[in-house]
Amino acid sequence: MASAKPEFESVEKLLAKHVPADDLAEIKRIFYGKELPPLSICTEAKKIAENYDFEIQGYKFGARLEQLRAPRIVRTGLVQNRIVLPTTAPLNAQREAIHERLGNIVEAAALCGVNVLCFQEAWPCPFVFCTREKQPWCELAESAEYGPTTQFIQRLCRQYNMVIVSPILERDEECEDILWNTAVVVSNTGRIIGKHRKNHIPRVGDFNESTYYLEGNTGHPVFETQFGRIAVNICYGRHHPLNWLMFGLNGAEIVFNPSATVGNLSEPLWGIEARNAAIANGYFTCAINRVGTENYPNEFTSGDGRPGHKDFGHFYGSSYVTAPDGSRTPGLSRVRDGLMVVEMDLNLCRQVRDNWGFQMTQRIPLYAESLTRNISPNFKRQIIREN
Amino acid sequence: MASAKPEFESVEKLLAKHVPADDLAEIKRIFYGKELPPLSICTEAKKIAENYDFEIQGYKFGARLEQLRAPRIVRTGLVQNRIVLPTTAPLNAQREAIHERLGNIVEAAALCGVNVLCFQEAWPCPFVFCTREKQPWCELAESAEYGPTTQFIQRLCRQYNMVIVSPILERDEECEDILWNTAVVVSNTGRIIGKHRKNHIPRVGDFNESTYYLEGNTGHPVFETQFGRIAVNICYGRHHPLNWLMFGLNGAEIVFNPSATVGNLSEPLWGIEARNAAIANGYFTCAINRVGTENYPNEFTSGDGRPGHKDFGHFYGSSYVTAPDGSRTPGLSRVRDGLMVVEMDLNLCRQVRDNWGFQMTQRIPLYAESLTRNISPNFKRQIIREN
């Protein structure tokens, strides 16, 4: 059941439609931080985007020129996409159609000079967890090391000299066939650098993910790539400041947040959490959301009093990037597939840390002690009452 | 030196001026969350606001009616204000003029039915720390227990049956005359419930606060009042997610963030951090910022290459409240004194926690262990390299 009102394309387009330039500049300064220069997109990439009906946006995050350190420029890409075939199609055909579509988007990303690219959460599948059906959906889980999706990604990485973060539904074939929600990080050499399993699993709305997999057991790895140190905070982990913090303490410069979330649940939170994480931790964050509405063959209920229905609501896209100084790009479309290309100078991380001093002043020893006390069976809350 | 362009009043007024109602509703939904009903303000309070030239805004945060628990309605007030006399006036006159002005605003708050009121950081003083001058400014520090400001506040609390959070520059007369940045929490009975000292001290821009006082030693107290459990995260502490977290673990339902911050440093961050804290921790946050431009008798420099100057830049007000579901009020004015009155049902905290499950899924034991490992001398970052 689609909502009565058609989805609008983006809040940025609504603003640009109505607000004159000088007032728009103040509004954008307060809501988005400093103005970002656009990145020019080459004609070939634009042509692919037009042929295959997806959007490309590009921006630059500069940094001050330093005397003792060269700039460290990296081009980062974010991809958001709808599923291609209906969820009633054979699983193999569904997956291959998504592979093919993403292959075209990756080609455009390569033409834009992207060095590190990240896809949305569970990108080769529909986001099936609303259904609570184990079959046929568990069949879509793949080996992170040897599955067809990882093989497909490895070919792309080698072909385009690109690091790709590939979030999939993982089946751990070497450990009792358990399922995980996992991001596989593939080097520009085509070799797998490593993988990270989603640390925080939702139990809210139709996000019945804990029916399929549990909290990850891979800690907070940071992946050293030729282009910078990256980490992956998968979806619901963006609500958890401690998850973001640990990626920072482990040395991340860019943290991707591949997600899948729907409008009526989370849209007002979407611009807040990844952006807060960039500010608090002094790194870049890249928030990526699925787009479109997915319908399933069988009815399911949502635990909210509504009768059974077949759709998961509208995934609102709006993928965006935030710099450590809190400035952010506009979002990609709320309704269309898209590629966001962002050129960033990673030197900005340390420059902002030097200026604001959040890392120096964060008093980790105090909180290590406080949290340790909190989990002790003798924990008492520090509550002060009137005498 | 004032900026060439006059300061505009608020981003909300800019939006309302240009954007028609239906598109404005979508923009506000994305930027501010669900629409809040206004709270009607009585004529007597409006009259005081008019006579004394300050703004009043009022909003309601409702909650679902529960079967097993009555609503817990509290009216919370936030005050932002300019200093009254120039910083060249005798200290006593400066302080008394601010007391008198705040007395009038508190009377209006009482007429609005406010139960718990919070003032801005270091409210009885100009925000003198830009100067790095010890004299005469250290004289303004007062005993939290016996100082003239606390005595003034105690009288107001008794008179209006109101809890007041009074952030002052504290002198600890019983411990070697040390200075602190401290919030004193006074009960509606007029008795002091307790105090909290600012946990995180900035070293950025003109915020030379560490010249005067250091990191607080009072932990993360939550104050049990007749109207709910409250805590105080003073100013720069809002940049630290761990600080917010500990107030939550100690049971806070409302966390005040009395602040003093200027436009060119922090304005794009202002709407993000306190709001993220409300979402992540399942409580209400009340962010309060000083307003106006303060000029000092002697020149000071800002460590940014500019020549000596006498003003601290523009404190942009914009105080606002966020609910645990992430919805927020508009901001108070960027240029005028103001009182924000917010009626909230504290039952919303647990309702949002039940729905989103962030507390259940936050894995504190994992992070207690991770942070403890981080502070050990043998800490090694979890970095994964290509083989």
PDB file of N, CA, C and O in Angstrom, chain A residues 353-385:
ATOM      1  N   ARG A 353      40.808  18.195  14.899  1.00  0.00           N
ATOM      2  CA  ARG A 353      41.138  17.698  16.246  1.00  0.00           C
ATOM      3  C   ARG A 353      42.053  18.681  16.977  1.00  0.00           C
ATOM      4  O   ARG A 353      41.856  18.955  18.172  1.00  0.00           O
ATOM      5  N   ASP A 354      43.041  19.216  16.257  1.00  0.00           N
ATOM      6  CA  ASP A 354      43.926  20.204  16.877  1.00  0.00           C
ATOM      7  C   ASP A 354      43.140  21.439  17.315  1.00  0.00           C
ATOM      8  O   ASP A 354      43.391  22.006  18.375  1.00  0.00           O
ATOM      9  N   ASN A 355      42.196  21.851  16.484  1.00  0.00           N
ATOM     10  CA  ASN A 355      41.469  23.075  16.788  1.00  0.00           C
ATOM     11  C   ASN A 355      40.480  22.888  17.942  1.00  0.00           C
ATOM     12  O   ASN A 355      40.546  23.577  18.952  1.00  0.00           O
ATOM     13  N   TRP A 356      39.580  21.928  17.824  1.00  0.00           N
ATOM     14  CA  TRP A 356      38.523  21.759  18.826  1.00  0.00           C
ATOM     15  C   TRP A 356      39.016  21.041  20.094  1.00  0.00           C
ATOM     16  O   TRP A 356      38.468  21.232  21.172  1.00  0.00           O
ATOM     17  N   GLY A 357      39.961  20.140  19.935  1.00  0.00           N
ATOM     18  CA  GLY A 357      40.504  19.442  21.103  1.00  0.00           C
ATOM     19  C   GLY A 357      39.580  18.420  21.747  1.00  0.00           C
ATOM     20  O   GLY A 357      39.761  18.068  22.914  1.00  0.00           O
ATOM     21  N   PHE A 358      38.589  17.912  21.007  1.00  0.00           N
ATOM     22  CA  PHE A 358      37.662  16.960  21.648  1.00  0.00           C
ATOM     23  C   PHE A 358      38.369  15.693  22.096  1.00  0.00           C
ATOM     24  O   PHE A 358      38.013  15.094  23.112  1.00  0.00           O
ATOM     25  N   GLN A 359      39.364  15.251  21.321  1.00  0.00           N
ATOM     26  CA  GLN A 359      40.043  14.005  21.699  1.00  0.00           C
ATOM     27  C   GLN A 359      40.877  14.231  22.956  1.00  0.00           C
ATOM     28  O   GLN A 359      40.850  13.424  23.886  1.00  0.00           O
ATOM     29  N   MET A 360      41.590  15.352  22.994  1.00  0.00           N
ATOM     30  CA  MET A 360      42.410  15.677  24.167  1.00  0.00           C
ATOM     31  C   MET A 360      41.573  15.806  25.436  1.00  0.00           C
ATOM     32  O   MET A 360      42.015  15.458  26.527  1.00  0.00           O
ATOM     33  N   THR A 361      40.355  16.307  25.299  1.00  0.00           N
ATOM     34  CA  THR A 361      39.535  16.626  26.483  1.00  0.00           C
ATOM     35  C   THR A 361      38.494  15.564  26.806  1.00  0.00           C
ATOM     36  O   THR A 361      37.635  15.794  27.648  1.00  0.00           O
ATOM     37  N   GLN A 362      38.564  14.394  26.148  1.00  0.00           N
ATOM     38  CA  GLN A 362      37.418  13.492  26.318  1.00  0.00           C
ATOM     39  C   GLN A 362      37.486  12.588  27.556  1.00  0.00           C
ATOM     40  O   GLN A 362      36.519  11.903  27.860  1.00  0.00           O
ATOM     41  N   ARG A 363      38.585  12.596  28.266  1.00  0.00           N
ATOM     42  CA  ARG A 363      38.682  11.916  29.563  1.00  0.00           C
ATOM     43  C   ARG A 363      38.307  10.434  29.504  1.00  0.00           C
ATOM     44  O   ARG A 363      37.515   9.935  30.325  1.00  0.00           O
ATOM     45  N   ILE A 364      38.906   9.721  28.573  1.00  0.00           N
ATOM     46  CA  ILE A 364      38.614   8.287  28.443  1.00  0.00           C
ATOM     47  C   ILE A 364      38.828   7.526  29.758  1.00  0.00           C
ATOM     48  O   ILE A 364      38.014   6.663  30.115  1.00  0.00           O
ATOM     49  N   PRO A 365      39.895   7.826  30.530  1.00  0.00           N
ATOM     50  CA  PRO A 365      40.066   7.063  31.782  1.00  0.00           C
ATOM     51  C   PRO A 365      38.855   7.188  32.727  1.00  0.00           C
ATOM     52  O   PRO A 365      38.441   6.207  33.342  1.00  0.00           O
ATOM     53  N   LEU A 366      38.278   8.393  32.813  1.00  0.00           N
ATOM     54  CA  LEU A 366      37.077   8.580  33.648  1.00  0.00           C
ATOM     55  C   LEU A 366      35.953   7.651  33.192  1.00  0.00           C
ATOM     56  O   LEU A 366      35.271   7.020  34.015  1.00  0.00           O
ATOM     57  N   TYR A 367      35.764   7.552  31.864  1.00  0.00           N
ATOM     58  CA  TYR A 367      34.632   6.769  31.367  1.00  0.00           C
ATOM     59  C   TYR A 367      34.921   5.273  31.358  1.00  0.00           C
ATOM     60  O   TYR A 367      34.002   4.463  31.532  1.00  0.00           O
ATOM     61  N   ALA A 368      36.176   4.895  31.175  1.00  0.00           N
ATOM     62  CA  ALA A 368      36.522   3.473  31.299  1.00  0.00           C
ATOM     63  C   ALA A 368      36.138   3.004  32.700  1.00  0.00           C
ATOM     64  O   ALA A 368      35.529   1.945  32.889  1.00  0.00           O
ATOM     65  N   GLU A 369      36.459   3.834  33.671  1.00  0.00           N
ATOM     66  CA  GLU A 369      36.135   3.497  35.060  1.00  0.00           C
ATOM     67  C   GLU A 369      34.618   3.542  35.298  1.00  0.00           C
ATOM     68  O   GLU A 369      34.050   2.661  35.942  1.00  0.00           O
ATOM     69  N   SER A 370      33.970   4.570  34.755  1.00  0.00           N
ATOM     70  CA  SER A 370      32.519   4.716  34.980  1.00  0.00           C
ATOM     71  C   SER A 370      31.743   3.548  34.365  1.00  0.00           C
ATOM     72  O   SER A 370      30.807   3.020  34.979  1.00  0.00           O
ATOM     73  N   LEU A 371      32.111   3.157  33.139  1.00  0.00           N
ATOM     74  CA  LEU A 371      31.387   2.057  32.497  1.00  0.00           C
ATOM     75  C   LEU A 371      31.690   0.738  33.191  1.00  0.00           C
ATOM     76  O   LEU A 371      30.813  -0.127  33.319  1.00  0.00           O
ATOM     77  N   THR A 372      32.924   0.576  33.634  1.00  0.00           N
ATOM     78  CA  THR A 372      33.264  -0.655  34.352  1.00  0.00           C
ATOM     79  C   THR A 372      32.438  -0.755  35.639  1.00  0.00           C
ATOM     80  O   THR A 372      31.915  -1.811  35.994  1.00  0.00           O
ATOM     81  N   ARG A 373      32.298   0.386  36.319  1.00  0.00           N
ATOM     82  CA  ARG A 373      31.454   0.400  37.520  1.00  0.00           C
ATOM     83  C   ARG A 373      30.002   0.097  37.151  1.00  0.00           C
ATOM     84  O   ARG A 373      29.301  -0.622  37.847  1.00  0.00           O
ATOM     85  N   ASN A 374      29.558   0.647  36.037  1.00  0.00           N
ATOM     86  CA  ASN A 374      28.163   0.469  35.622  1.00  0.00           C
ATOM     87  C   ASN A 374      27.800  -0.997  35.409  1.00  0.00           C
ATOM     88  O   ASN A 374      26.661  -1.415  35.671  1.00  0.00           O
ATOM     89  N   ILE A 375      28.731  -1.808  34.923  1.00  0.00           N
ATOM     90  CA  ILE A 375      28.382  -3.211  34.652  1.00  0.00           C
ATOM     91  C   ILE A 375      28.638  -4.116  35.849  1.00  0.00           C
ATOM     92  O   ILE A 375      28.375  -5.312  35.777  1.00  0.00           O
ATOM     93  N   SER A 376      29.135  -3.544  36.942  1.00  0.00           N
ATOM     94  CA  SER A 376      29.345  -4.388  38.113  1.00  0.00           C
ATOM     95  C   SER A 376      27.996  -4.663  38.784  1.00  0.00           C
ATOM     96  O   SER A 376      27.081  -3.846  38.729  1.00  0.00           O
ATOM     97  N   PRO A 377      27.861  -5.844  39.408  1.00  0.00           N
ATOM     98  CA  PRO A 377      26.579  -6.162  40.067  1.00  0.00           C
ATOM     99  C   PRO A 377      26.262  -5.200  41.222  1.00  0.00           C
ATOM    100  O   PRO A 377      25.106  -5.092  41.634  1.00  0.00           O
ATOM    101  N   ASN A 378      27.281  -4.469  41.699  1.00  0.00           N
ATOM    102  CA  ASN A 378      27.046  -3.543  42.817  1.00  0.00           C
ATOM    103  C   ASN A 378      26.777  -2.108  42.353  1.00  0.00           C
ATOM    104  O   ASN A 378      26.773  -1.192  43.162  1.00  0.00           O
ATOM    105  N   PHE A 379      26.591  -1.910  41.055  1.00  0.00           N
ATOM    106  CA  PHE A 379      26.412  -0.548  40.544  1.00  0.00           C
ATOM    107  C   PHE A 379      25.251   0.157  41.226  1.00  0.00           C
ATOM    108  O   PHE A 379      24.163  -0.381  41.366  1.00  0.00           O
ATOM    109  N   LYS A 380      25.549   1.370  41.673  1.00  0.00           N
ATOM    110  CA  LYS A 380      24.479   2.240  42.185  1.00  0.00           C
ATOM    111  C   LYS A 380      24.531   3.534  41.397  1.00  0.00           C
ATOM    112  O   LYS A 380      25.590   4.123  41.219  1.00  0.00           O
ATOM    113  N   ARG A 381      23.394   4.013  40.936  1.00  0.00           N
ATOM    114  CA  ARG A 381      23.368   5.264  40.186  1.00  0.00           C
ATOM    115  C   ARG A 381      23.725   6.440  41.093  1.00  0.00           C
ATOM    116  O   ARG A 381      23.388   6.439  42.284  1.00  0.00           O
ATOM    117  N   GLN A 382      24.407   7.415  40.518  1.00  0.00           N
ATOM    118  CA  GLN A 382      24.796   8.608  41.283  1.00  0.00           C
ATOM    119  C   GLN A 382      23.612   9.570  41.304  1.00  0.00           C
ATOM    120  O   GLN A 382      23.510  10.480  40.475  1.00  0.00           O
ATOM    121  N   ILE A 383      22.719   9.340  42.260  1.00  0.00           N
ATOM    122  CA  ILE A 383      21.522  10.182  42.382  1.00  0.00           C
ATOM    123  C   ILE A 383      21.617  10.980  43.673  1.00  0.00           C
ATOM    124  O   ILE A 383      21.900  10.427  44.736  1.00  0.00           O
ATOM    125  N   ILE A 384      21.394  12.287  43.562  1.00  0.00           N
ATOM    126  CA  ILE A 384      21.494  13.165  44.728  1.00  0.00           C
ATOM    127  C   ILE A 384      20.093  13.639  45.091  1.00  0.00           C
ATOM    128  O   ILE A 384      19.361  14.166  44.242  1.00  0.00           O
ATOM    129  N   ARG A 385      19.748  13.404  46.350  1.00  0.00           N
ATOM    130  CA  ARG A 385      18.401  13.769  46.810  1.00  0.00           C
ATOM    131  C   ARG A 385      18.476  14.917  47.799  1.00  0.00           C
ATOM    132  O   ARG A 385      19.498  15.115  48.454  1.00  0.00           O
TER     133      ARG A 385
END
